């Protein structure tokens, strides 16, 4: 075969977010700021909930898991992106495969967590059975059943394993700022048939099925809210799930744009901007959206960190 006479790729050149030299310092400060906020905010959520027994409820259990996923996602992408902005824009083959694994893991886990959290909010439709439906044990089983960690780990292992089986013999320039499946498949010298099949399966399971389940859950929630007679009651009920609905809408919109509708004729620059939304902006906003109006969390936060006002 022709590729056997060529040198196998040992590192990839990453095009990055922008190739405009005078914008590099601005983008560096921008992404460094986002990473700092995302990391500190999600760590704060993890510490506050973990060390405060009053917050050991289903909703906060899922928030802890979501915080861990967001820390994993941003730490997988942003340090290397920042490093490439001030140094040589390369990533080793092994580093690329590792980034691919942890990125797909965090992406799948986030989608599954959204589904589990939507089920948690359905409890407002059955207030008399809330404690029974969403006990801590059921919450743990739900997370496992939804494959938040186990299935995403398996899925990521399959995707990464199939990617390792491919041969990369040049070109080796990734037209993106991270190692993701679509960009890497374009560089393969061998057949990507199995990889494409797995992408379709993953899109159906992680994307379509979980999106439908989440929307069905919110259908029940909306029906329950509409049955509430008082306006104040409706506002209070909606406030319990509005933040989650905002996050889900942003995340699914960007993921569908990138992975479910890749042939929409969008430019690579648009794809990069959208990728920033679900790899950086969403993990940064999640702590603010979920805790900004949460009185219980604020009280718990002040108990652990008294200097916070």
PDB file of C-alpha atoms in Angstrom:
ATOM      1  CA  UNK A   1       0.000   0.000   0.000  1.00  0.00           C
ATOM      2  CA  UNK A   2       1.076   3.583  -0.674  1.00  0.00           C
ATOM      3  CA  UNK A   3       0.887   4.653   2.970  1.00  0.00           C
ATOM      4  CA  UNK A   4       3.386   1.958   3.989  1.00  0.00           C
ATOM      5  CA  UNK A   5       6.140   3.891   2.192  1.00  0.00           C
ATOM      6  CA  UNK A   6       5.387   7.059   4.180  1.00  0.00           C
ATOM      7  CA  UNK A   7       6.437   8.088   7.686  1.00  0.00           C
ATOM      8  CA  UNK A   8       3.771   7.482  10.319  1.00  0.00           C
ATOM      9  CA  UNK A   9       2.576  10.520  12.237  1.00  0.00           C
ATOM     10  CA  UNK A  10       4.092  10.940  15.719  1.00  0.00           C
ATOM     11  CA  UNK A  11       2.609  14.381  16.379  1.00  0.00           C
ATOM     12  CA  UNK A  12      -0.142  16.590  15.028  1.00  0.00           C
ATOM     13  CA  UNK A  13      -0.026  20.275  14.204  1.00  0.00           C
ATOM     14  CA  UNK A  14      -3.064  22.015  15.689  1.00  0.00           C
ATOM     15  CA  UNK A  15      -4.363  24.983  13.700  1.00  0.00           C
ATOM     16  CA  UNK A  16      -5.808  26.504  16.858  1.00  0.00           C
ATOM     17  CA  UNK A  17      -8.690  28.860  17.403  1.00  0.00           C
ATOM     18  CA  UNK A  18      -7.257  31.709  15.340  1.00  0.00           C
ATOM     19  CA  UNK A  19      -4.159  32.200  13.216  1.00  0.00           C
ATOM     20  CA  UNK A  20      -4.248  36.008  13.378  1.00  0.00           C
ATOM     21  CA  UNK A  21      -1.053  36.988  15.265  1.00  0.00           C
ATOM     22  CA  UNK A  22      -2.242  40.264  16.823  1.00  0.00           C
ATOM     23  CA  UNK A  23      -5.332  38.538  18.262  1.00  0.00           C
ATOM     24  CA  UNK A  24      -3.374  35.807  20.065  1.00  0.00           C
ATOM     25  CA  UNK A  25      -2.802  37.809  23.308  1.00  0.00           C
ATOM     26  CA  UNK A  26      -6.484  38.741  23.430  1.00  0.00           C
ATOM     27  CA  UNK A  27      -7.624  35.154  22.946  1.00  0.00           C
ATOM     28  CA  UNK A  28      -5.072  33.942  25.501  1.00  0.00           C
ATOM     29  CA  UNK A  29      -6.465  36.277  28.174  1.00  0.00           C
ATOM     30  CA  UNK A  30     -10.027  35.352  27.163  1.00  0.00           C
ATOM     31  CA  UNK A  31      -9.547  31.590  27.451  1.00  0.00           C
ATOM     32  CA  UNK A  32      -7.380  31.855  30.559  1.00  0.00           C
ATOM     33  CA  UNK A  33     -10.116  33.895  32.250  1.00  0.00           C
ATOM     34  CA  UNK A  34     -12.790  31.393  31.266  1.00  0.00           C
ATOM     35  CA  UNK A  35     -10.688  28.475  32.486  1.00  0.00           C
ATOM     36  CA  UNK A  36     -10.025  30.189  35.814  1.00  0.00           C
ATOM     37  CA  UNK A  37     -13.714  30.943  36.361  1.00  0.00           C
ATOM     38  CA  UNK A  38     -14.834  27.470  35.240  1.00  0.00           C
ATOM     39  CA  UNK A  39     -12.286  25.675  37.413  1.00  0.00           C
ATOM     40  CA  UNK A  40     -12.833  27.769  40.539  1.00  0.00           C
ATOM     41  CA  UNK A  41     -16.636  27.774  40.182  1.00  0.00           C
ATOM     42  CA  UNK A  42     -16.964  24.021  39.723  1.00  0.00           C
ATOM     43  CA  UNK A  43     -14.455  23.241  42.476  1.00  0.00           C
ATOM     44  CA  UNK A  44     -16.446  25.542  44.756  1.00  0.00           C
ATOM     45  CA  UNK A  45     -19.641  23.633  43.953  1.00  0.00           C
ATOM     46  CA  UNK A  46     -17.932  20.288  44.590  1.00  0.00           C
ATOM     47  CA  UNK A  47     -16.430  21.367  47.942  1.00  0.00           C
ATOM     48  CA  UNK A  48     -19.552  23.150  49.194  1.00  0.00           C
ATOM     49  CA  UNK A  49     -21.931  20.295  48.435  1.00  0.00           C
ATOM     50  CA  UNK A  50     -19.543  17.554  49.551  1.00  0.00           C
ATOM     51  CA  UNK A  51     -18.908  19.099  52.979  1.00  0.00           C
ATOM     52  CA  UNK A  52     -22.458  20.219  53.764  1.00  0.00           C
ATOM     53  CA  UNK A  53     -24.889  17.470  54.751  1.00  0.00           C
ATOM     54  CA  UNK A  54     -27.937  19.680  54.179  1.00  0.00           C
ATOM     55  CA  UNK A  55     -27.151  19.635  50.470  1.00  0.00           C
ATOM     56  CA  UNK A  56     -26.949  15.849  50.203  1.00  0.00           C
ATOM     57  CA  UNK A  57     -30.108  15.657  48.104  1.00  0.00           C
ATOM     58  CA  UNK A  58     -30.745  14.329  44.574  1.00  0.00           C
ATOM     59  CA  UNK A  59     -30.483  17.730  42.880  1.00  0.00           C
ATOM     60  CA  UNK A  60     -27.138  18.554  44.471  1.00  0.00           C
ATOM     61  CA  UNK A  61     -25.887  15.020  43.906  1.00  0.00           C
ATOM     62  CA  UNK A  62     -26.273  15.609  40.174  1.00  0.00           C
ATOM     63  CA  UNK A  63     -24.698  19.070  40.437  1.00  0.00           C
ATOM     64  CA  UNK A  64     -21.577  17.524  41.988  1.00  0.00           C
ATOM     65  CA  UNK A  65     -21.341  15.059  39.112  1.00  0.00           C
ATOM     66  CA  UNK A  66     -21.890  17.860  36.604  1.00  0.00           C
ATOM     67  CA  UNK A  67     -19.162  19.925  38.256  1.00  0.00           C
ATOM     68  CA  UNK A  68     -16.720  17.004  37.982  1.00  0.00           C
ATOM     69  CA  UNK A  69     -17.585  16.590  34.294  1.00  0.00           C
ATOM     70  CA  UNK A  70     -17.088  20.303  33.631  1.00  0.00           C
ATOM     71  CA  UNK A  71     -13.711  20.280  35.408  1.00  0.00           C
ATOM     72  CA  UNK A  72     -12.683  17.270  33.310  1.00  0.00           C
ATOM     73  CA  UNK A  73     -13.836  18.893  30.066  1.00  0.00           C
ATOM     74  CA  UNK A  74     -12.140  22.252  30.533  1.00  0.00           C
ATOM     75  CA  UNK A  75      -8.943  20.702  31.925  1.00  0.00           C
ATOM     76  CA  UNK A  76      -8.746  18.394  28.914  1.00  0.00           C
ATOM     77  CA  UNK A  77      -9.057  21.187  26.353  1.00  0.00           C
ATOM     78  CA  UNK A  78      -7.968  24.581  27.681  1.00  0.00           C
ATOM     79  CA  UNK A  79      -4.448  23.996  29.133  1.00  0.00           C
ATOM     80  CA  UNK A  80      -3.248  22.607  25.797  1.00  0.00           C
ATOM     81  CA  UNK A  81      -5.034  25.365  23.878  1.00  0.00           C
ATOM     82  CA  UNK A  82      -3.360  28.012  26.035  1.00  0.00           C
ATOM     83  CA  UNK A  83       0.006  26.304  25.659  1.00  0.00           C
ATOM     84  CA  UNK A  84      -0.307  26.246  21.878  1.00  0.00           C
ATOM     85  CA  UNK A  85      -1.033  29.981  21.855  1.00  0.00           C
ATOM     86  CA  UNK A  86       2.325  30.820  23.404  1.00  0.00           C
ATOM     87  CA  UNK A  87       4.402  27.968  21.992  1.00  0.00           C
ATOM     88  CA  UNK A  88       4.646  25.483  19.187  1.00  0.00           C
ATOM     89  CA  UNK A  89       1.181  24.461  17.975  1.00  0.00           C
ATOM     90  CA  UNK A  90       1.646  20.720  18.232  1.00  0.00           C
ATOM     91  CA  UNK A  91       0.332  17.792  20.207  1.00  0.00           C
ATOM     92  CA  UNK A  92       1.883  14.352  20.370  1.00  0.00           C
ATOM     93  CA  UNK A  93       0.030  11.353  18.955  1.00  0.00           C
ATOM     94  CA  UNK A  94      -0.390   9.900  22.461  1.00  0.00           C
ATOM     95  CA  UNK A  95      -1.495  13.261  23.849  1.00  0.00           C
ATOM     96  CA  UNK A  96      -4.035  13.624  21.060  1.00  0.00           C
ATOM     97  CA  UNK A  97      -5.526  10.196  21.749  1.00  0.00           C
ATOM     98  CA  UNK A  98      -5.693  10.969  25.483  1.00  0.00           C
ATOM     99  CA  UNK A  99      -7.409  14.288  24.794  1.00  0.00           C
ATOM    100  CA  UNK A 100      -9.852  12.531  22.471  1.00  0.00           C
ATOM    101  CA  UNK A 101     -10.712   9.956  25.153  1.00  0.00           C
ATOM    102  CA  UNK A 102     -11.358  12.414  27.986  1.00  0.00           C
ATOM    103  CA  UNK A 103     -13.164  14.886  25.737  1.00  0.00           C
ATOM    104  CA  UNK A 104     -15.617  12.268  24.427  1.00  0.00           C
ATOM    105  CA  UNK A 105     -16.013  10.989  27.997  1.00  0.00           C
ATOM    106  CA  UNK A 106     -16.987  14.420  29.319  1.00  0.00           C
ATOM    107  CA  UNK A 107     -19.228  15.143  26.330  1.00  0.00           C
ATOM    108  CA  UNK A 108     -21.209  11.916  26.743  1.00  0.00           C
ATOM    109  CA  UNK A 109     -21.380  12.205  30.528  1.00  0.00           C
ATOM    110  CA  UNK A 110     -22.762  15.744  30.301  1.00  0.00           C
ATOM    111  CA  UNK A 111     -25.583  14.640  27.979  1.00  0.00           C
ATOM    112  CA  UNK A 112     -26.494  11.689  30.198  1.00  0.00           C
ATOM    113  CA  UNK A 113     -26.411  13.844  33.319  1.00  0.00           C
ATOM    114  CA  UNK A 114     -28.832  16.283  31.711  1.00  0.00           C
ATOM    115  CA  UNK A 115     -31.263  13.409  31.185  1.00  0.00           C
ATOM    116  CA  UNK A 116     -30.887  12.238  34.782  1.00  0.00           C
ATOM    117  CA  UNK A 117     -31.358  15.789  36.078  1.00  0.00           C
ATOM    118  CA  UNK A 118     -34.496  16.184  33.966  1.00  0.00           C
ATOM    119  CA  UNK A 119     -35.881  13.039  35.601  1.00  0.00           C
ATOM    120  CA  UNK A 120     -35.084  14.590  38.972  1.00  0.00           C
ATOM    121  CA  UNK A 121     -37.163  17.655  38.081  1.00  0.00           C
ATOM    122  CA  UNK A 122     -40.093  15.429  37.092  1.00  0.00           C
ATOM    123  CA  UNK A 123     -40.497  14.834  40.842  1.00  0.00           C
ATOM    124  CA  UNK A 124     -42.392  18.127  41.034  1.00  0.00           C
ATOM    125  CA  UNK A 125     -45.120  16.410  39.015  1.00  0.00           C
ATOM    126  CA  UNK A 126     -45.568  13.927  41.890  1.00  0.00           C
ATOM    127  CA  UNK A 127     -44.867  15.922  45.067  1.00  0.00           C
ATOM    128  CA  UNK A 128     -46.412  13.305  47.353  1.00  0.00           C
ATOM    129  CA  UNK A 129     -43.951  10.690  46.130  1.00  0.00           C
ATOM    130  CA  UNK A 130     -40.931  12.955  45.778  1.00  0.00           C
ATOM    131  CA  UNK A 131     -38.933  11.505  48.666  1.00  0.00           C
ATOM    132  CA  UNK A 132     -39.668   7.951  47.538  1.00  0.00           C
ATOM    133  CA  UNK A 133     -38.887   8.550  43.870  1.00  0.00           C
ATOM    134  CA  UNK A 134     -35.647  10.407  44.396  1.00  0.00           C
ATOM    135  CA  UNK A 135     -34.045   8.970  47.504  1.00  0.00           C
ATOM    136  CA  UNK A 136     -30.267   9.038  47.620  1.00  0.00           C
ATOM    137  CA  UNK A 137     -30.074   5.324  46.771  1.00  0.00           C
ATOM    138  CA  UNK A 138     -32.388   5.731  43.771  1.00  0.00           C
ATOM    139  CA  UNK A 139     -30.307   8.718  42.729  1.00  0.00           C
ATOM    140  CA  UNK A 140     -27.130   6.633  42.740  1.00  0.00           C
ATOM    141  CA  UNK A 141     -28.819   3.845  40.807  1.00  0.00           C
ATOM    142  CA  UNK A 142     -30.234   6.334  38.336  1.00  0.00           C
ATOM    143  CA  UNK A 143     -26.787   7.740  37.621  1.00  0.00           C
ATOM    144  CA  UNK A 144     -25.466   4.211  37.064  1.00  0.00           C
ATOM    145  CA  UNK A 145     -28.498   3.149  35.008  1.00  0.00           C
ATOM    146  CA  UNK A 146     -28.185   6.270  32.853  1.00  0.00           C
ATOM    147  CA  UNK A 147     -24.581   5.189  32.216  1.00  0.00           C
ATOM    148  CA  UNK A 148     -23.283   8.564  33.299  1.00  0.00           C
ATOM    149  CA  UNK A 149     -19.852   7.157  33.982  1.00  0.00           C
ATOM    150  CA  UNK A 150     -19.814   3.496  32.990  1.00  0.00           C
ATOM    151  CA  UNK A 151     -21.359   3.848  29.530  1.00  0.00           C
ATOM    152  CA  UNK A 152     -19.460   7.016  28.683  1.00  0.00           C
ATOM    153  CA  UNK A 153     -16.198   5.332  29.681  1.00  0.00           C
ATOM    154  CA  UNK A 154     -17.044   2.345  27.484  1.00  0.00           C
ATOM    155  CA  UNK A 155     -18.119   4.573  24.604  1.00  0.00           C
ATOM    156  CA  UNK A 156     -14.980   6.693  24.847  1.00  0.00           C
ATOM    157  CA  UNK A 157     -12.827   3.566  24.982  1.00  0.00           C
ATOM    158  CA  UNK A 158     -14.467   2.208  21.830  1.00  0.00           C
ATOM    159  CA  UNK A 159     -14.055   5.482  19.926  1.00  0.00           C
ATOM    160  CA  UNK A 160     -10.449   5.915  21.042  1.00  0.00           C
ATOM    161  CA  UNK A 161      -9.644   2.247  20.397  1.00  0.00           C
ATOM    162  CA  UNK A 162     -10.982   2.473  16.860  1.00  0.00           C
ATOM    163  CA  UNK A 163      -9.060   5.695  16.308  1.00  0.00           C
ATOM    164  CA  UNK A 164      -5.824   4.043  17.449  1.00  0.00           C
ATOM    165  CA  UNK A 165      -6.390   1.294  14.897  1.00  0.00           C
ATOM    166  CA  UNK A 166      -6.280   3.859  12.090  1.00  0.00           C
ATOM    167  CA  UNK A 167      -3.067   4.800  10.334  1.00  0.00           C
ATOM    168  CA  UNK A 168      -2.024   8.432  10.119  1.00  0.00           C
ATOM    169  CA  UNK A 169       0.732   8.952   7.553  1.00  0.00           C
ATOM    170  CA  UNK A 170       0.145  12.573   6.561  1.00  0.00           C
ATOM    171  CA  UNK A 171      -1.091  15.225   6.347  1.00  0.00           C
ATOM    172  CA  UNK A 172      -0.993  15.779  10.094  1.00  0.00           C
ATOM    173  CA  UNK A 173      -2.536  19.271  10.504  1.00  0.00           C
ATOM    174  CA  UNK A 174      -5.737  19.306  12.575  1.00  0.00           C
ATOM    175  CA  UNK A 175      -8.036  22.078  11.405  1.00  0.00           C
ATOM    176  CA  UNK A 176      -9.341  22.692  14.914  1.00  0.00           C
ATOM    177  CA  UNK A 177      -8.122  23.664  18.385  1.00  0.00           C
ATOM    178  CA  UNK A 178      -8.663  20.163  19.867  1.00  0.00           C
ATOM    179  CA  UNK A 179      -8.429  16.513  18.931  1.00  0.00           C
ATOM    180  CA  UNK A 180     -11.951  15.396  18.120  1.00  0.00           C
ATOM    181  CA  UNK A 181     -13.255  12.517  16.051  1.00  0.00           C
ATOM    182  CA  UNK A 182     -14.440  14.300  12.851  1.00  0.00           C
ATOM    183  CA  UNK A 183     -11.199  16.283  12.465  1.00  0.00           C
ATOM    184  CA  UNK A 184      -8.980  13.225  12.998  1.00  0.00           C
ATOM    185  CA  UNK A 185     -10.928  10.987  10.614  1.00  0.00           C
ATOM    186  CA  UNK A 186     -10.142  13.423   7.789  1.00  0.00           C
ATOM    187  CA  UNK A 187      -6.428  12.728   8.325  1.00  0.00           C
ATOM    188  CA  UNK A 188      -6.598   8.927   8.278  1.00  0.00           C
ATOM    189  CA  UNK A 189      -4.857   6.989   5.515  1.00  0.00           C
ATOM    190  CA  UNK A 190      -7.004   3.908   6.094  1.00  0.00           C
ATOM    191  CA  UNK A 191     -10.702   3.109   6.050  1.00  0.00           C
ATOM    192  CA  UNK A 192     -12.838   4.880   8.652  1.00  0.00           C
ATOM    193  CA  UNK A 193     -15.956   2.792   8.029  1.00  0.00           C
ATOM    194  CA  UNK A 194     -16.192   1.345  11.570  1.00  0.00           C
ATOM    195  CA  UNK A 195     -15.506   4.748  13.081  1.00  0.00           C
ATOM    196  CA  UNK A 196     -18.362   6.290  11.115  1.00  0.00           C
ATOM    197  CA  UNK A 197     -20.710   3.491  12.194  1.00  0.00           C
ATOM    198  CA  UNK A 198     -19.824   4.106  15.843  1.00  0.00           C
ATOM    199  CA  UNK A 199     -20.372   7.846  15.388  1.00  0.00           C
ATOM    200  CA  UNK A 200     -23.900   7.171  14.126  1.00  0.00           C
ATOM    201  CA  UNK A 201     -24.620   4.844  17.070  1.00  0.00           C
ATOM    202  CA  UNK A 202     -23.219   7.373  19.547  1.00  0.00           C
ATOM    203  CA  UNK A 203     -25.233  10.188  17.956  1.00  0.00           C
ATOM    204  CA  UNK A 204     -28.418   8.158  18.311  1.00  0.00           C
ATOM    205  CA  UNK A 205     -27.764   7.060  21.898  1.00  0.00           C
ATOM    206  CA  UNK A 206     -26.114  10.093  23.447  1.00  0.00           C
ATOM    207  CA  UNK A 207     -27.776  12.701  21.270  1.00  0.00           C
ATOM    208  CA  UNK A 208     -31.174  11.710  19.919  1.00  0.00           C
ATOM    209  CA  UNK A 209     -32.430   9.317  22.623  1.00  0.00           C
ATOM    210  CA  UNK A 210     -31.278  11.453  25.546  1.00  0.00           C
ATOM    211  CA  UNK A 211     -32.630  14.595  23.902  1.00  0.00           C
ATOM    212  CA  UNK A 212     -36.048  12.956  23.445  1.00  0.00           C
ATOM    213  CA  UNK A 213     -36.065  11.673  27.039  1.00  0.00           C
ATOM    214  CA  UNK A 214     -35.135  15.117  28.325  1.00  0.00           C
ATOM    215  CA  UNK A 215     -37.856  16.804  26.273  1.00  0.00           C
ATOM    216  CA  UNK A 216     -40.434  14.236  27.411  1.00  0.00           C
ATOM    217  CA  UNK A 217     -39.465  14.916  31.033  1.00  0.00           C
ATOM    218  CA  UNK A 218     -39.952  18.630  30.507  1.00  0.00           C
ATOM    219  CA  UNK A 219     -43.261  17.936  28.822  1.00  0.00           C
ATOM    220  CA  UNK A 220     -44.457  16.379  32.087  1.00  0.00           C
ATOM    221  CA  UNK A 221     -42.997  19.289  34.048  1.00  0.00           C
ATOM    222  CA  UNK A 222     -44.758  21.909  31.915  1.00  0.00           C
ATOM    223  CA  UNK A 223     -48.052  20.021  32.199  1.00  0.00           C
ATOM    224  CA  UNK A 224     -47.635  19.937  35.971  1.00  0.00           C
ATOM    225  CA  UNK A 225     -46.854  23.659  36.132  1.00  0.00           C
ATOM    226  CA  UNK A 226     -49.885  24.544  34.013  1.00  0.00           C
ATOM    227  CA  UNK A 227     -52.128  22.707  36.481  1.00  0.00           C
ATOM    228  CA  UNK A 228     -51.006  24.958  39.331  1.00  0.00           C
ATOM    229  CA  UNK A 229     -53.742  27.491  39.982  1.00  0.00           C
ATOM    230  CA  UNK A 230     -51.824  30.427  41.417  1.00  0.00           C
ATOM    231  CA  UNK A 231     -49.411  32.579  39.421  1.00  0.00           C
ATOM    232  CA  UNK A 232     -46.956  32.613  42.307  1.00  0.00           C
ATOM    233  CA  UNK A 233     -47.052  28.823  42.458  1.00  0.00           C
ATOM    234  CA  UNK A 234     -46.324  28.572  38.747  1.00  0.00           C
ATOM    235  CA  UNK A 235     -43.357  30.935  39.039  1.00  0.00           C
ATOM    236  CA  UNK A 236     -41.918  29.006  41.984  1.00  0.00           C
ATOM    237  CA  UNK A 237     -42.336  25.659  40.208  1.00  0.00           C
ATOM    238  CA  UNK A 238     -40.760  26.912  36.999  1.00  0.00           C
ATOM    239  CA  UNK A 239     -37.816  28.442  38.870  1.00  0.00           C
ATOM    240  CA  UNK A 240     -36.835  24.979  40.096  1.00  0.00           C
ATOM    241  CA  UNK A 241     -36.135  23.781  36.567  1.00  0.00           C
ATOM    242  CA  UNK A 242     -35.641  26.915  34.448  1.00  0.00           C
ATOM    243  CA  UNK A 243     -31.872  27.011  35.048  1.00  0.00           C
ATOM    244  CA  UNK A 244     -31.493  23.416  33.947  1.00  0.00           C
ATOM    245  CA  UNK A 245     -33.624  24.080  30.866  1.00  0.00           C
ATOM    246  CA  UNK A 246     -31.397  27.015  29.894  1.00  0.00           C
ATOM    247  CA  UNK A 247     -28.221  24.934  30.203  1.00  0.00           C
ATOM    248  CA  UNK A 248     -29.735  21.991  28.308  1.00  0.00           C
ATOM    249  CA  UNK A 249     -30.951  24.228  25.487  1.00  0.00           C
ATOM    250  CA  UNK A 250     -27.533  25.853  25.008  1.00  0.00           C
ATOM    251  CA  UNK A 251     -25.647  22.576  25.207  1.00  0.00           C
ATOM    252  CA  UNK A 252     -27.878  20.514  22.917  1.00  0.00           C
ATOM    253  CA  UNK A 253     -28.081  23.304  20.347  1.00  0.00           C
ATOM    254  CA  UNK A 254     -24.300  23.477  20.026  1.00  0.00           C
ATOM    255  CA  UNK A 255     -23.746  19.705  20.086  1.00  0.00           C
ATOM    256  CA  UNK A 256     -26.445  19.056  17.474  1.00  0.00           C
ATOM    257  CA  UNK A 257     -24.956  21.797  15.290  1.00  0.00           C
ATOM    258  CA  UNK A 258     -21.513  20.200  15.505  1.00  0.00           C
ATOM    259  CA  UNK A 259     -22.168  16.441  15.495  1.00  0.00           C
ATOM    260  CA  UNK A 260     -25.722  15.720  14.375  1.00  0.00           C
ATOM    261  CA  UNK A 261     -25.773  18.234  11.494  1.00  0.00           C
ATOM    262  CA  UNK A 262     -22.138  18.319  10.334  1.00  0.00           C
ATOM    263  CA  UNK A 263     -23.086  18.715   6.686  1.00  0.00           C
ATOM    264  CA  UNK A 264     -25.009  21.938   7.086  1.00  0.00           C
ATOM    265  CA  UNK A 265     -22.456  23.866   5.039  1.00  0.00           C
ATOM    266  CA  UNK A 266     -21.023  25.727   8.022  1.00  0.00           C
ATOM    267  CA  UNK A 267     -17.516  27.123   7.837  1.00  0.00           C
ATOM    268  CA  UNK A 268     -14.778  25.756  10.086  1.00  0.00           C
ATOM    269  CA  UNK A 269     -14.616  29.095  11.884  1.00  0.00           C
ATOM    270  CA  UNK A 270     -18.281  28.718  12.859  1.00  0.00           C
ATOM    271  CA  UNK A 271     -17.632  25.165  14.044  1.00  0.00           C
ATOM    272  CA  UNK A 272     -14.802  26.399  16.269  1.00  0.00           C
ATOM    273  CA  UNK A 273     -16.958  29.136  17.788  1.00  0.00           C
ATOM    274  CA  UNK A 274     -19.716  26.616  18.522  1.00  0.00           C
ATOM    275  CA  UNK A 275     -17.145  24.210  19.996  1.00  0.00           C
ATOM    276  CA  UNK A 276     -16.041  26.957  22.399  1.00  0.00           C
ATOM    277  CA  UNK A 277     -19.647  27.233  23.610  1.00  0.00           C
ATOM    278  CA  UNK A 278     -19.936  23.612  24.774  1.00  0.00           C
ATOM    279  CA  UNK A 279     -16.310  23.022  25.798  1.00  0.00           C
ATOM    280  CA  UNK A 280     -15.661  26.326  27.583  1.00  0.00           C
ATOM    281  CA  UNK A 281     -18.620  28.696  27.912  1.00  0.00           C
ATOM    282  CA  UNK A 282     -21.084  26.068  29.168  1.00  0.00           C
ATOM    283  CA  UNK A 283     -18.774  24.712  31.939  1.00  0.00           C
ATOM    284  CA  UNK A 284     -18.083  28.315  32.948  1.00  0.00           C
ATOM    285  CA  UNK A 285     -21.752  29.318  33.119  1.00  0.00           C
ATOM    286  CA  UNK A 286     -23.055  26.134  34.763  1.00  0.00           C
ATOM    287  CA  UNK A 287     -21.952  27.071  38.321  1.00  0.00           C
ATOM    288  CA  UNK A 288     -23.411  30.576  37.921  1.00  0.00           C
ATOM    289  CA  UNK A 289     -26.717  29.431  36.426  1.00  0.00           C
ATOM    290  CA  UNK A 290     -27.302  26.655  38.953  1.00  0.00           C
ATOM    291  CA  UNK A 291     -26.246  28.480  42.119  1.00  0.00           C
ATOM    292  CA  UNK A 292     -26.791  32.208  41.514  1.00  0.00           C
ATOM    293  CA  UNK A 293     -30.439  32.137  42.661  1.00  0.00           C
ATOM    294  CA  UNK A 294     -30.111  29.173  44.991  1.00  0.00           C
ATOM    295  CA  UNK A 295     -30.599  30.315  48.599  1.00  0.00           C
ATOM    296  CA  UNK A 296     -29.729  26.929  50.145  1.00  0.00           C
ATOM    297  CA  UNK A 297     -26.425  26.810  48.294  1.00  0.00           C
ATOM    298  CA  UNK A 298     -25.564  30.386  49.294  1.00  0.00           C
ATOM    299  CA  UNK A 299     -26.215  29.597  52.966  1.00  0.00           C
ATOM    300  CA  UNK A 300     -24.072  26.448  52.777  1.00  0.00           C
ATOM    301  CA  UNK A 301     -21.340  28.380  50.987  1.00  0.00           C
ATOM    302  CA  UNK A 302     -21.200  31.023  53.732  1.00  0.00           C
ATOM    303  CA  UNK A 303     -20.915  28.297  56.402  1.00  0.00           C
ATOM    304  CA  UNK A 304     -17.819  26.856  54.759  1.00  0.00           C
ATOM    305  CA  UNK A 305     -16.376  30.188  53.597  1.00  0.00           C
ATOM    306  CA  UNK A 306     -17.529  32.838  56.125  1.00  0.00           C
ATOM    307  CA  UNK A 307     -15.595  35.594  54.347  1.00  0.00           C
ATOM    308  CA  UNK A 308     -17.916  35.291  51.316  1.00  0.00           C
ATOM    309  CA  UNK A 309     -20.767  37.808  51.470  1.00  0.00           C
TER     310      UNK A 309
END
